[in-house]
PDB file of C-alpha atoms in Angstrom:
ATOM      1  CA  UNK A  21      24.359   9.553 -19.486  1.00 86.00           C
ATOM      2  CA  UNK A  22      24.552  12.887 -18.476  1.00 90.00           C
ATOM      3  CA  UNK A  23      22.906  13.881 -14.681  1.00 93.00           C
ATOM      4  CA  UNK A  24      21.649  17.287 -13.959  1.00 90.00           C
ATOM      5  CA  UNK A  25      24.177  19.054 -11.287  1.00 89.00           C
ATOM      6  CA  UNK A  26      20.701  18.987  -8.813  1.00 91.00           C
ATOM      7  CA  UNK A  27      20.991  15.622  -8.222  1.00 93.00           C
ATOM      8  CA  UNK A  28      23.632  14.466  -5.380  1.00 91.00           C
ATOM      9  CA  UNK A  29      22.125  11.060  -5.251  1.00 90.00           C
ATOM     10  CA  UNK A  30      21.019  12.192  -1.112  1.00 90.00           C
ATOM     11  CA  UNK A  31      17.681  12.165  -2.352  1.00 91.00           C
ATOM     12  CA  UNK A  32      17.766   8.285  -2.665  1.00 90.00           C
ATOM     13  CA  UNK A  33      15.835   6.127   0.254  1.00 89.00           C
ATOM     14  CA  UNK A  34      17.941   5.558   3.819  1.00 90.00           C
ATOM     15  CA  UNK A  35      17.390   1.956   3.274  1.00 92.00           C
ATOM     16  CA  UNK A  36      18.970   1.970  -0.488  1.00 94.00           C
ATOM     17  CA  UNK A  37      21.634   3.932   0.559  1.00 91.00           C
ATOM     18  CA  UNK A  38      22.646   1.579   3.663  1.00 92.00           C
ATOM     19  CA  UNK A  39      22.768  -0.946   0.549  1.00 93.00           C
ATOM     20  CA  UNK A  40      25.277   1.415  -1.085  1.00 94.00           C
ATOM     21  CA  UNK A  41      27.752   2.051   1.948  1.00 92.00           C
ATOM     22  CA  UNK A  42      28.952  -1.715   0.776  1.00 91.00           C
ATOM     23  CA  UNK A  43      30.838  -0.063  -1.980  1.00 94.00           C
ATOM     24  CA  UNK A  44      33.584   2.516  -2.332  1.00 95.00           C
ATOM     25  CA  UNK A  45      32.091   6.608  -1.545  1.00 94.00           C
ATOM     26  CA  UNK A  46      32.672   6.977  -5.213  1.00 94.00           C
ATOM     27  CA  UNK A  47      31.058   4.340  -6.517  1.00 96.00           C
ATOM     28  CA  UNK A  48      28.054   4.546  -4.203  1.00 95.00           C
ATOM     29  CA  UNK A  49      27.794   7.962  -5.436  1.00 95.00           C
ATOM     30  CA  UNK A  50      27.125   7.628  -8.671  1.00 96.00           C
ATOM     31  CA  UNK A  51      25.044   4.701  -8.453  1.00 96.00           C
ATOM     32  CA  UNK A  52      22.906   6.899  -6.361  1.00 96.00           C
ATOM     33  CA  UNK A  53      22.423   9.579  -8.414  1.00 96.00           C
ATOM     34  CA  UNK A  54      21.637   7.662 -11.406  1.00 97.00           C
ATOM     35  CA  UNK A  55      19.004   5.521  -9.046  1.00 97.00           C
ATOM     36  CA  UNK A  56      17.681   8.884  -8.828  1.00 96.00           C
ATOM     37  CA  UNK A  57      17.380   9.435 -12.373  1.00 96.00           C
ATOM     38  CA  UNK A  58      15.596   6.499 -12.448  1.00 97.00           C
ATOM     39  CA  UNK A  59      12.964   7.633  -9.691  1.00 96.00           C
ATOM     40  CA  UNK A  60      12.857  10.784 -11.489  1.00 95.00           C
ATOM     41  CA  UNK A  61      12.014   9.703 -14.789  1.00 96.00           C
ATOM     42  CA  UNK A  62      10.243   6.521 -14.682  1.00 96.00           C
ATOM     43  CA  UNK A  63       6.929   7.832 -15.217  1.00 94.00           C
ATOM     44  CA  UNK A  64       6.719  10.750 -17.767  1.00 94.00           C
ATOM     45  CA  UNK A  65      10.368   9.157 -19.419  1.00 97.00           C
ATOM     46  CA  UNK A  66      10.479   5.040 -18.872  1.00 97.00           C
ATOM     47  CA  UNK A  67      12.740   4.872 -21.726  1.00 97.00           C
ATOM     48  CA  UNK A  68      15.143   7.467 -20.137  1.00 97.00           C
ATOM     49  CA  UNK A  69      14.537   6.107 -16.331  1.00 97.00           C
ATOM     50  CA  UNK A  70      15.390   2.394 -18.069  1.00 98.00           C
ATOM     51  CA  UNK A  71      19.069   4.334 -19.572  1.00 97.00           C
ATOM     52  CA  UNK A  72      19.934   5.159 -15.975  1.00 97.00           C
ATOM     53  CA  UNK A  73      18.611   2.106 -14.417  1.00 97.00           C
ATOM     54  CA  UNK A  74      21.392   0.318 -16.671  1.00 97.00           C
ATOM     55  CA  UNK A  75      24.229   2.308 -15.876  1.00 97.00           C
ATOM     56  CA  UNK A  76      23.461   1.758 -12.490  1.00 97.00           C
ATOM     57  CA  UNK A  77      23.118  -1.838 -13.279  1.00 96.00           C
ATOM     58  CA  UNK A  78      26.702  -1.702 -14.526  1.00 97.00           C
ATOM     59  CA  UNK A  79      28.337  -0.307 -11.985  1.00 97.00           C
ATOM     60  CA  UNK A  80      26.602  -2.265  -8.943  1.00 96.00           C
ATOM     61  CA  UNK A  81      24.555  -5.238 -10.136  1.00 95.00           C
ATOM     62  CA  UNK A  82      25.176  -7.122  -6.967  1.00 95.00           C
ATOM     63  CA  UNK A  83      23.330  -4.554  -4.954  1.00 96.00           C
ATOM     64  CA  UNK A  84      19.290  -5.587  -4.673  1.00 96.00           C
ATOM     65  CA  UNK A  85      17.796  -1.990  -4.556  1.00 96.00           C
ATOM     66  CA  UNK A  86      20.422  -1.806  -8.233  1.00 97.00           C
ATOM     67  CA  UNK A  87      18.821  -4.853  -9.478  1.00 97.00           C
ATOM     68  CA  UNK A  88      14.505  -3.770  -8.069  1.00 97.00           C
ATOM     69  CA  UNK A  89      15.273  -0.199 -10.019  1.00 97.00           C
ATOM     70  CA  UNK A  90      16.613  -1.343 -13.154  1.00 98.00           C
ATOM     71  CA  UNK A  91      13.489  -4.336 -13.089  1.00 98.00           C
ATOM     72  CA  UNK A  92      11.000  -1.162 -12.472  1.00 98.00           C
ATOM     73  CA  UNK A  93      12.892   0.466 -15.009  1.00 98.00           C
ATOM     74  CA  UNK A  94      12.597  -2.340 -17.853  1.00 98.00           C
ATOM     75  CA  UNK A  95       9.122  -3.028 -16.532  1.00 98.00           C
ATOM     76  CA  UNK A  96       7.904   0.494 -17.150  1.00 97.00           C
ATOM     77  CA  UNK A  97       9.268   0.318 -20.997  1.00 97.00           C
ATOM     78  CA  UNK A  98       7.393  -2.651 -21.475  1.00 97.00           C
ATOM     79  CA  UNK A  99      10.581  -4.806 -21.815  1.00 98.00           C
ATOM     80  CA  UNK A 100       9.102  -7.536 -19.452  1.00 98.00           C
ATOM     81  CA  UNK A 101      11.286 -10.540 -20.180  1.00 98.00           C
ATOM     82  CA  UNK A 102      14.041  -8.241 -18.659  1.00 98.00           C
ATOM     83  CA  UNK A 103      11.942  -6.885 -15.603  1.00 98.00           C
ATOM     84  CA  UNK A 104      11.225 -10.377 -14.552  1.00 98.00           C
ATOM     85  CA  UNK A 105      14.620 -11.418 -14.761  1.00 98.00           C
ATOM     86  CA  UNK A 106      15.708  -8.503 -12.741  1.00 98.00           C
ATOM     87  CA  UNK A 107      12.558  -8.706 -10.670  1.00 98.00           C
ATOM     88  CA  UNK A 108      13.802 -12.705 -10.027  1.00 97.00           C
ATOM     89  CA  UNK A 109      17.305 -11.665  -8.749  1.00 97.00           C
ATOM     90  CA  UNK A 110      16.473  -8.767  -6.889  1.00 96.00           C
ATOM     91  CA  UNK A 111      13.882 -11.417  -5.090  1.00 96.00           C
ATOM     92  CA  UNK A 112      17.216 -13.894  -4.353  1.00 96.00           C
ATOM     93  CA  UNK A 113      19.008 -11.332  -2.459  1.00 95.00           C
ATOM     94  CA  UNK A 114      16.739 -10.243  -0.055  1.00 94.00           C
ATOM     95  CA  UNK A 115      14.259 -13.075  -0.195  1.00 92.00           C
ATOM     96  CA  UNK A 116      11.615 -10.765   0.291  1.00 91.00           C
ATOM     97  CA  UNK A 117       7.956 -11.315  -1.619  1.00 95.00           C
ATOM     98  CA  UNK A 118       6.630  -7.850  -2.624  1.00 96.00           C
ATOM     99  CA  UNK A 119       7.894  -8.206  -6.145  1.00 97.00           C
ATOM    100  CA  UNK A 120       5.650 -11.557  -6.713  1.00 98.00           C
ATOM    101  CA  UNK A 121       2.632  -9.749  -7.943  1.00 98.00           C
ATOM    102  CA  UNK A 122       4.909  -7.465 -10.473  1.00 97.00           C
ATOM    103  CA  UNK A 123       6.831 -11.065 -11.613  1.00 98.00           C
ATOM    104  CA  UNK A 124       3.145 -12.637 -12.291  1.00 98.00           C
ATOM    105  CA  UNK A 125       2.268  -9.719 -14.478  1.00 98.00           C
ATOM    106  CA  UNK A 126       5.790  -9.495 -16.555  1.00 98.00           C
ATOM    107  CA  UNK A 127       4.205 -13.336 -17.169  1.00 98.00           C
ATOM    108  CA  UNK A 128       1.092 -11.469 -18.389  1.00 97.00           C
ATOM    109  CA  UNK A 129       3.202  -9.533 -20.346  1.00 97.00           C
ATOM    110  CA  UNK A 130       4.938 -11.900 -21.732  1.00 98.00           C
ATOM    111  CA  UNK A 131       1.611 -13.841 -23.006  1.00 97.00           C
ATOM    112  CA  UNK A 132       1.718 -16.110 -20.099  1.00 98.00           C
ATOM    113  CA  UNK A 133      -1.712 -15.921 -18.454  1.00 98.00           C
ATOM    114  CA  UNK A 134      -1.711 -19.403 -17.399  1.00 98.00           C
ATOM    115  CA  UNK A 135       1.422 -19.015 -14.986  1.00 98.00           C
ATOM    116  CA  UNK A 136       0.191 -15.922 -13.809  1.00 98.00           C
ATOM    117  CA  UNK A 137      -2.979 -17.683 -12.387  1.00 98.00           C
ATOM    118  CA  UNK A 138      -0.374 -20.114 -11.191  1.00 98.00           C
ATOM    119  CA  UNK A 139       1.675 -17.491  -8.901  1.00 98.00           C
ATOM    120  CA  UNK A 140      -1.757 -16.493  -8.208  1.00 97.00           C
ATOM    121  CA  UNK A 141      -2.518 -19.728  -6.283  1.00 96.00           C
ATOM    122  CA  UNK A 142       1.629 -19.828  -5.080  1.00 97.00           C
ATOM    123  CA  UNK A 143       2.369 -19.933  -0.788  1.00 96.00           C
ATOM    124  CA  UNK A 144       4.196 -16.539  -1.935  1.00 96.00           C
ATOM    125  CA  UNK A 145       0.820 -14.671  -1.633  1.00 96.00           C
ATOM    126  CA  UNK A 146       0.079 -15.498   2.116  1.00 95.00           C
ATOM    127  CA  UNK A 147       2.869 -13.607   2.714  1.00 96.00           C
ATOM    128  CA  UNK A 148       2.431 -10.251   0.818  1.00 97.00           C
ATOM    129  CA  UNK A 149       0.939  -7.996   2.984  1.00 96.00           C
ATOM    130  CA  UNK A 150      -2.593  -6.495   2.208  1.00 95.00           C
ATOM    131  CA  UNK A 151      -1.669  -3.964  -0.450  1.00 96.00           C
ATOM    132  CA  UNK A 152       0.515  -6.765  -2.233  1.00 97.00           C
ATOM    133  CA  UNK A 153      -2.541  -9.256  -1.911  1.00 97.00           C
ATOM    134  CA  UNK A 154      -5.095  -6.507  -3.691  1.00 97.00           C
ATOM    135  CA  UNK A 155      -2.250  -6.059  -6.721  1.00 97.00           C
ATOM    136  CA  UNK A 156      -2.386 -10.275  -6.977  1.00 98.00           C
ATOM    137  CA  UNK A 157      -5.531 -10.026  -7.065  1.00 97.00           C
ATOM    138  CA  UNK A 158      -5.987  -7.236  -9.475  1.00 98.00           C
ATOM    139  CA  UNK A 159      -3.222  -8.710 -11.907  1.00 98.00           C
ATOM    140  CA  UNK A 160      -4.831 -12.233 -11.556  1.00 98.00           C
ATOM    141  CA  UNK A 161      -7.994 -10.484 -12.553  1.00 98.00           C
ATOM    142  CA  UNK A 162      -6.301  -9.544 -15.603  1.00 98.00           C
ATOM    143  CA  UNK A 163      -5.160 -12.725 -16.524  1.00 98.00           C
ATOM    144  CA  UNK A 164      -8.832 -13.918 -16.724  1.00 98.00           C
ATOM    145  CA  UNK A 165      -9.681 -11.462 -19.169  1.00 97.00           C
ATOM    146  CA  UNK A 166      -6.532 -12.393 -21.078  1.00 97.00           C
ATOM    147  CA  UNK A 167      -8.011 -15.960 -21.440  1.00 98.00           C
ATOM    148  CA  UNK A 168     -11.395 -14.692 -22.425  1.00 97.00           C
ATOM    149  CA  UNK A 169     -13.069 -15.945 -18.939  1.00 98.00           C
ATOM    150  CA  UNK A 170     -14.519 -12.565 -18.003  1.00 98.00           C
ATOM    151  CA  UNK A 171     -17.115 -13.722 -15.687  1.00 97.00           C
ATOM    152  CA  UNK A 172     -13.866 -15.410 -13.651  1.00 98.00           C
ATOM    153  CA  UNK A 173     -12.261 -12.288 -13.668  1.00 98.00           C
ATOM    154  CA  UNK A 174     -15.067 -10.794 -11.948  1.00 98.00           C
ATOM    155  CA  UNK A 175     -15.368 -13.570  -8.948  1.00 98.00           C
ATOM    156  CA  UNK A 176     -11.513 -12.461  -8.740  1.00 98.00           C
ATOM    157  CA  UNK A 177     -11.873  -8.824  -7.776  1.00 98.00           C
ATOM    158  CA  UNK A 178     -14.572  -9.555  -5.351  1.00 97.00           C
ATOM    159  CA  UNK A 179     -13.154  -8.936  -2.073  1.00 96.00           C
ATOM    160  CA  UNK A 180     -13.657  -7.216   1.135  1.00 95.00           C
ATOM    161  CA  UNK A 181     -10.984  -4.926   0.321  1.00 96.00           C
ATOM    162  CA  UNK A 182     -13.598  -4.218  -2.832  1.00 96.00           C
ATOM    163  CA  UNK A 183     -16.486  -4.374  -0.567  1.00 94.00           C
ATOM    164  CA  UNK A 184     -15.219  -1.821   1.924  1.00 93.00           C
ATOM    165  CA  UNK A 185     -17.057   1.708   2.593  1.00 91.00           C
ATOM    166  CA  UNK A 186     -12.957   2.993   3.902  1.00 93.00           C
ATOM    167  CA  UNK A 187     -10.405   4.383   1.353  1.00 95.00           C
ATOM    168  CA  UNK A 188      -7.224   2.490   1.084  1.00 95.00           C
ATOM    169  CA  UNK A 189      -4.131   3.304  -1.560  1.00 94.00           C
ATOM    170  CA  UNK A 190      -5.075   0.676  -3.894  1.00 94.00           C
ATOM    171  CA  UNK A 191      -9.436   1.430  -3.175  1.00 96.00           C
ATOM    172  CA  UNK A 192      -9.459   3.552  -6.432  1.00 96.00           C
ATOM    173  CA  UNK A 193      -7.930   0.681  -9.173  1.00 96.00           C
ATOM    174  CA  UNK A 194      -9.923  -1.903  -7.349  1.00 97.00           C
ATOM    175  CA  UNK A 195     -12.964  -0.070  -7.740  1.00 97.00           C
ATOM    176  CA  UNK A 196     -12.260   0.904 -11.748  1.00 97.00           C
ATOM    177  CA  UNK A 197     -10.799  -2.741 -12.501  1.00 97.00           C
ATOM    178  CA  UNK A 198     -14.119  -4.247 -11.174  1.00 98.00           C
ATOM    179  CA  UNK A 199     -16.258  -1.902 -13.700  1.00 97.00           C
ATOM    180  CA  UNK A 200     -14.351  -1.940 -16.267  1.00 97.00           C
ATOM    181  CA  UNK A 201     -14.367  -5.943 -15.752  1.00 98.00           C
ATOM    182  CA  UNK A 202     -18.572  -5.907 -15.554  1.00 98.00           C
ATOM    183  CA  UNK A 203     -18.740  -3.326 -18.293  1.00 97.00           C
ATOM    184  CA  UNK A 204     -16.882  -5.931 -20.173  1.00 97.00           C
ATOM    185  CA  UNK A 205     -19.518  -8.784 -20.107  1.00 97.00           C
ATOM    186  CA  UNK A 206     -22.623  -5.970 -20.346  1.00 96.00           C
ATOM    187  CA  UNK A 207     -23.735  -5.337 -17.058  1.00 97.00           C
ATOM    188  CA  UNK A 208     -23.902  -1.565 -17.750  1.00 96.00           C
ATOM    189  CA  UNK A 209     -25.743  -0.067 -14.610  1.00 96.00           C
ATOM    190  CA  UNK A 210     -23.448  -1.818 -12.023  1.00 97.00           C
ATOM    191  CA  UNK A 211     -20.234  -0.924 -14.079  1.00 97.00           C
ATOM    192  CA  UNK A 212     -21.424   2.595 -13.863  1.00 96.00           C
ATOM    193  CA  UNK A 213     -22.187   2.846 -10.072  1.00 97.00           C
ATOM    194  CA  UNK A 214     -18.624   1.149  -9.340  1.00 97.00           C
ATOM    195  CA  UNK A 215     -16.941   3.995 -11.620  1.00 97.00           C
ATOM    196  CA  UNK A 216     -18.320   6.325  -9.449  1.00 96.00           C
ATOM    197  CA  UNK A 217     -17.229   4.823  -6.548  1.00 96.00           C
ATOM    198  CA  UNK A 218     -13.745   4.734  -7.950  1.00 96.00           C
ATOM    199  CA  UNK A 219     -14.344   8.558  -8.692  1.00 96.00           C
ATOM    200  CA  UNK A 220     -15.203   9.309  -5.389  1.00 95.00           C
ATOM    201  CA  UNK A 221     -11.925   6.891  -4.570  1.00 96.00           C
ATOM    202  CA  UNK A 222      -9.541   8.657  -6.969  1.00 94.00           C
ATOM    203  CA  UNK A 223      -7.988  11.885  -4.753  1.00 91.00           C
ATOM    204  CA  UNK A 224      -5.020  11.508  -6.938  1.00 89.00           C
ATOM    205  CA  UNK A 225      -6.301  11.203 -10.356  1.00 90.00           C
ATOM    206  CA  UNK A 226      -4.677   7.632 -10.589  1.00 90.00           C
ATOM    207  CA  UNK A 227      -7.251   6.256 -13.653  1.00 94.00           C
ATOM    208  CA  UNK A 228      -9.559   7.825 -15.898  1.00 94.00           C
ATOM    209  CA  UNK A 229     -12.736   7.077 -14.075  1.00 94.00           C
ATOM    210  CA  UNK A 230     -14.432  10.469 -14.210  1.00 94.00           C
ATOM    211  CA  UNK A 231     -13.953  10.224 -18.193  1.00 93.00           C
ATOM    212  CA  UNK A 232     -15.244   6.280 -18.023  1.00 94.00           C
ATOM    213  CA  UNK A 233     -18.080   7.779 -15.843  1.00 93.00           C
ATOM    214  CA  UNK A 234     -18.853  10.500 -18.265  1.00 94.00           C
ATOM    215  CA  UNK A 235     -19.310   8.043 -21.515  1.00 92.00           C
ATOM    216  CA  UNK A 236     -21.674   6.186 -19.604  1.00 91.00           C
ATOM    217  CA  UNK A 237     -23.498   9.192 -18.935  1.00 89.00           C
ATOM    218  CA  UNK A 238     -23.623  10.234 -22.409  1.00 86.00           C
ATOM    219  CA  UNK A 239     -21.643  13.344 -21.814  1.00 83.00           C
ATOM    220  CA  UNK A 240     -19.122  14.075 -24.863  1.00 74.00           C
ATOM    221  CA  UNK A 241     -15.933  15.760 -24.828  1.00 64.00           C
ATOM    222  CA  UNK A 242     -15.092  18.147 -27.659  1.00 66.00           C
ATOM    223  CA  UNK A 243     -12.619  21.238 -28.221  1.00 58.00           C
ATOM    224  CA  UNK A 244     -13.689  24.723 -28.149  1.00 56.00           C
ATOM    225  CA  UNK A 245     -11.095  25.636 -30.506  1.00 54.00           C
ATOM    226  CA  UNK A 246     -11.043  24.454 -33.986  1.00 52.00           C
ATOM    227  CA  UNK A 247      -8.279  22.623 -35.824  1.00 52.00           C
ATOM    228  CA  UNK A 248      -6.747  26.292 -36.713  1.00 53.00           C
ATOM    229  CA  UNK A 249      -6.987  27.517 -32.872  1.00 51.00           C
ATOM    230  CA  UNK A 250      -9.872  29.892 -33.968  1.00 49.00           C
ATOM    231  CA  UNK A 251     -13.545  30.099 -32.609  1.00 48.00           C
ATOM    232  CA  UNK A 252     -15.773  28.841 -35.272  1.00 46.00           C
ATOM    233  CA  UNK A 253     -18.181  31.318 -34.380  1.00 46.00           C
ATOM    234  CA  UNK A 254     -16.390  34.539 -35.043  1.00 46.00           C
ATOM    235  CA  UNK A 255     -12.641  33.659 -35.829  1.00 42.00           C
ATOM    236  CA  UNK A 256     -11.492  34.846 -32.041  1.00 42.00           C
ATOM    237  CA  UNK A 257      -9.364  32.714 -30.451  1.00 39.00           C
ATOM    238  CA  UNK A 258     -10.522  31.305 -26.913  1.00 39.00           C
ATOM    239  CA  UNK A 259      -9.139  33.025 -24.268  1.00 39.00           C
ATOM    240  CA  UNK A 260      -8.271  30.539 -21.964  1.00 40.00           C
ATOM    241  CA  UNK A 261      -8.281  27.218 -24.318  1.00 39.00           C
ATOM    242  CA  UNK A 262     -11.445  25.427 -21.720  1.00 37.00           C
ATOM    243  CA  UNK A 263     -12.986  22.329 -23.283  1.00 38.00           C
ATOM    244  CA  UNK A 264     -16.682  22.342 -24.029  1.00 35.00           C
ATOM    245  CA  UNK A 265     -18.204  19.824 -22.772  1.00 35.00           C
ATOM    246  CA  UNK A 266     -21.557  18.299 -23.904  1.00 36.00           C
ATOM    247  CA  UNK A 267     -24.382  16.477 -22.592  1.00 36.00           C
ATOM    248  CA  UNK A 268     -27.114  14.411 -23.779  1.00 36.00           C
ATOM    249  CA  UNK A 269     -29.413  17.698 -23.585  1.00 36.00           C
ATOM    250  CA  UNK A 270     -26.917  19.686 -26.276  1.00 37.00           C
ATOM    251  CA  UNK A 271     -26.575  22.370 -23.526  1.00 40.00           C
ATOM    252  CA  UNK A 272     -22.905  23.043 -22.865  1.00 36.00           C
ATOM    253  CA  UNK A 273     -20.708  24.647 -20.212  1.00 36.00           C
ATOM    254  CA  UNK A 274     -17.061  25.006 -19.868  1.00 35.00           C
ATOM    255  CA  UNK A 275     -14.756  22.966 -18.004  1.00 37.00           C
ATOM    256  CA  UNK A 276     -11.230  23.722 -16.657  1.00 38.00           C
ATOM    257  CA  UNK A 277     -10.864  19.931 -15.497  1.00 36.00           C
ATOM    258  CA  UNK A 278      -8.066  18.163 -17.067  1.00 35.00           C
ATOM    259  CA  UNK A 279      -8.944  14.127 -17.769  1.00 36.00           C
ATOM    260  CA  UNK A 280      -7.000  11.468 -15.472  1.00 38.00           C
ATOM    261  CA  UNK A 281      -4.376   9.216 -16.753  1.00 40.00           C
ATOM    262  CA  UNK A 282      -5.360   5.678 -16.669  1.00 36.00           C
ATOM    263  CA  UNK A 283      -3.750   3.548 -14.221  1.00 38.00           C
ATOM    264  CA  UNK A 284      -1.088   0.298 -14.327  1.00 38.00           C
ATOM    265  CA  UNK A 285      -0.078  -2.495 -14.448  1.00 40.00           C
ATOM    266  CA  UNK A 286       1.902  -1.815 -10.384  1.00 42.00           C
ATOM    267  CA  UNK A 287      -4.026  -2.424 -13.089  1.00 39.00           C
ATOM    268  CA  UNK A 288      -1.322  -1.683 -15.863  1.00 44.00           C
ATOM    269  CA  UNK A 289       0.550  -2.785 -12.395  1.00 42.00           C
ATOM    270  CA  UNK A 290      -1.877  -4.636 -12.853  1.00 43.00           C
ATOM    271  CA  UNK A 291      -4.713  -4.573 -15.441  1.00 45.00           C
ATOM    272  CA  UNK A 292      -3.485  -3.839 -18.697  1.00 44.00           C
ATOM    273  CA  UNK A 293      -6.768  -4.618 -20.624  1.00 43.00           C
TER     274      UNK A 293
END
């Protein structure tokens, strides 16, 4: 697959490219340019990130950061029978645990709630550290749901982590899993102060909380152009293309704010529902 003359494959992590100095310069070269493919694509292009992810898989499959990329890779596409397997090896050469929530929701994936809940409950997640424990948690949530026991999934994703005024990494997908999860069995009012609080949460625009939020509030999102890009007013064309957006009162104003993409898994991590 063809790599933009940009990418030297420098850009890769220091502790990937230690991995690397095992094989010839060469070799480690283009292994690390296509990891950064993979890096570089894996959100807006999975499908392209999981091409690169398998050249580099051919080239160096006994190298663990090879094996983690191409099982984020496969993972990101959706293809979760390979991600686990390449989540599984990547876990026997380094015997390190941060992949175990990401294994127990390929098993989600894979219509396996049950042995999700079982990692769930594995001596693995003592050892994750607290941003590893929240994404169990979160996935295990997900499970629940998956099984149709939606008050469970609820007693899941309450935490301290979830109960906690501070602002961590994962505080945002916490926040929107948990009201999403109460919306889910009719609790309304709560579900719509804890997607505020994941608004308030979200500096990165990492769900679509703010838009969750905004049903709730009645508020309705419709485009000030037409179908043939023409004001239906007077047949002029908006100037800069804003949304209107409309409230409960019929009033509208203009807005220049783009929606958030949902999350993961990582809830699509880790809640896919």
């Amino acid at each position: 697959m063809p790599i933009p003359e940009d990418v030297t494959g420098d850009e890769i992590d220091k502790d990937v490219r230690q991995e690397l100095q095992s094989l010839p310069k060469t070799l480690a070269e283009d292994v690390a340019r296509n990891l950064v493919m993979v890096a570089r694509l894996i959100d807006e292009d999975p499908e392209g990130a999981y091409g690169y992810s398998r050249v580099a898989l051919r080239l160096a499959s006994r190298v663990a950061a090879v094996r983690e990329a191409a099982g984020f890779a496969a993972y990101a596409s959706q293809k979760y029978s390979e991600a686990l397997a390449e989540f599984r090896a990547a876990r026997r050469m380094t015997g390190n645990v941060e992949l175990w929530p990401l294994m127990a929701d390929c098993e989600r994936g894979l219509g396996r709630p049950e042995k999700t809940l079982d990692m769930a409950g594995a001596p693995e997640v003592h050892k994750l550290d607290k941003a590893g424990q929240v994404e169990m948690r979160l996935v295990a949530a997900g499970a629940r749901r998956d099984l149709g026991q939606l008050e469970a999934a609820i007693v899941t994703l309450q935490s301290p982590e979830l109960a906690s005024g501070s602002v961590q990494p994962w505080t945002a997908r916490l926040r929107y899993a948990y009201a999403d999860a109460l919306l889910a069995v009719g609790r309304e009012p709560e579900a719509r102060e804890w997607f505020a609080k994941a608004v308030e949460a979200d500096r990165d625009g990492s769900t679509d909380a703010s838009d969750r939020l905004a049903e709730l509030d009645g508020v309705e999102f419709t485009d000030a152009l037409d179908e043939n890009g023409e004001d239906g007013e007077d047949g002029e064309s908006s100037e800069n293309g804003q949304n209107e957006v409309k409230g409960e009162s019929g009033d509208a104003a203009t807005s220049d704010a783009a929606t958030s993409d949902a999350a993961t898994s990582d809830a699509d991590t880790s809640d896919k529902d």
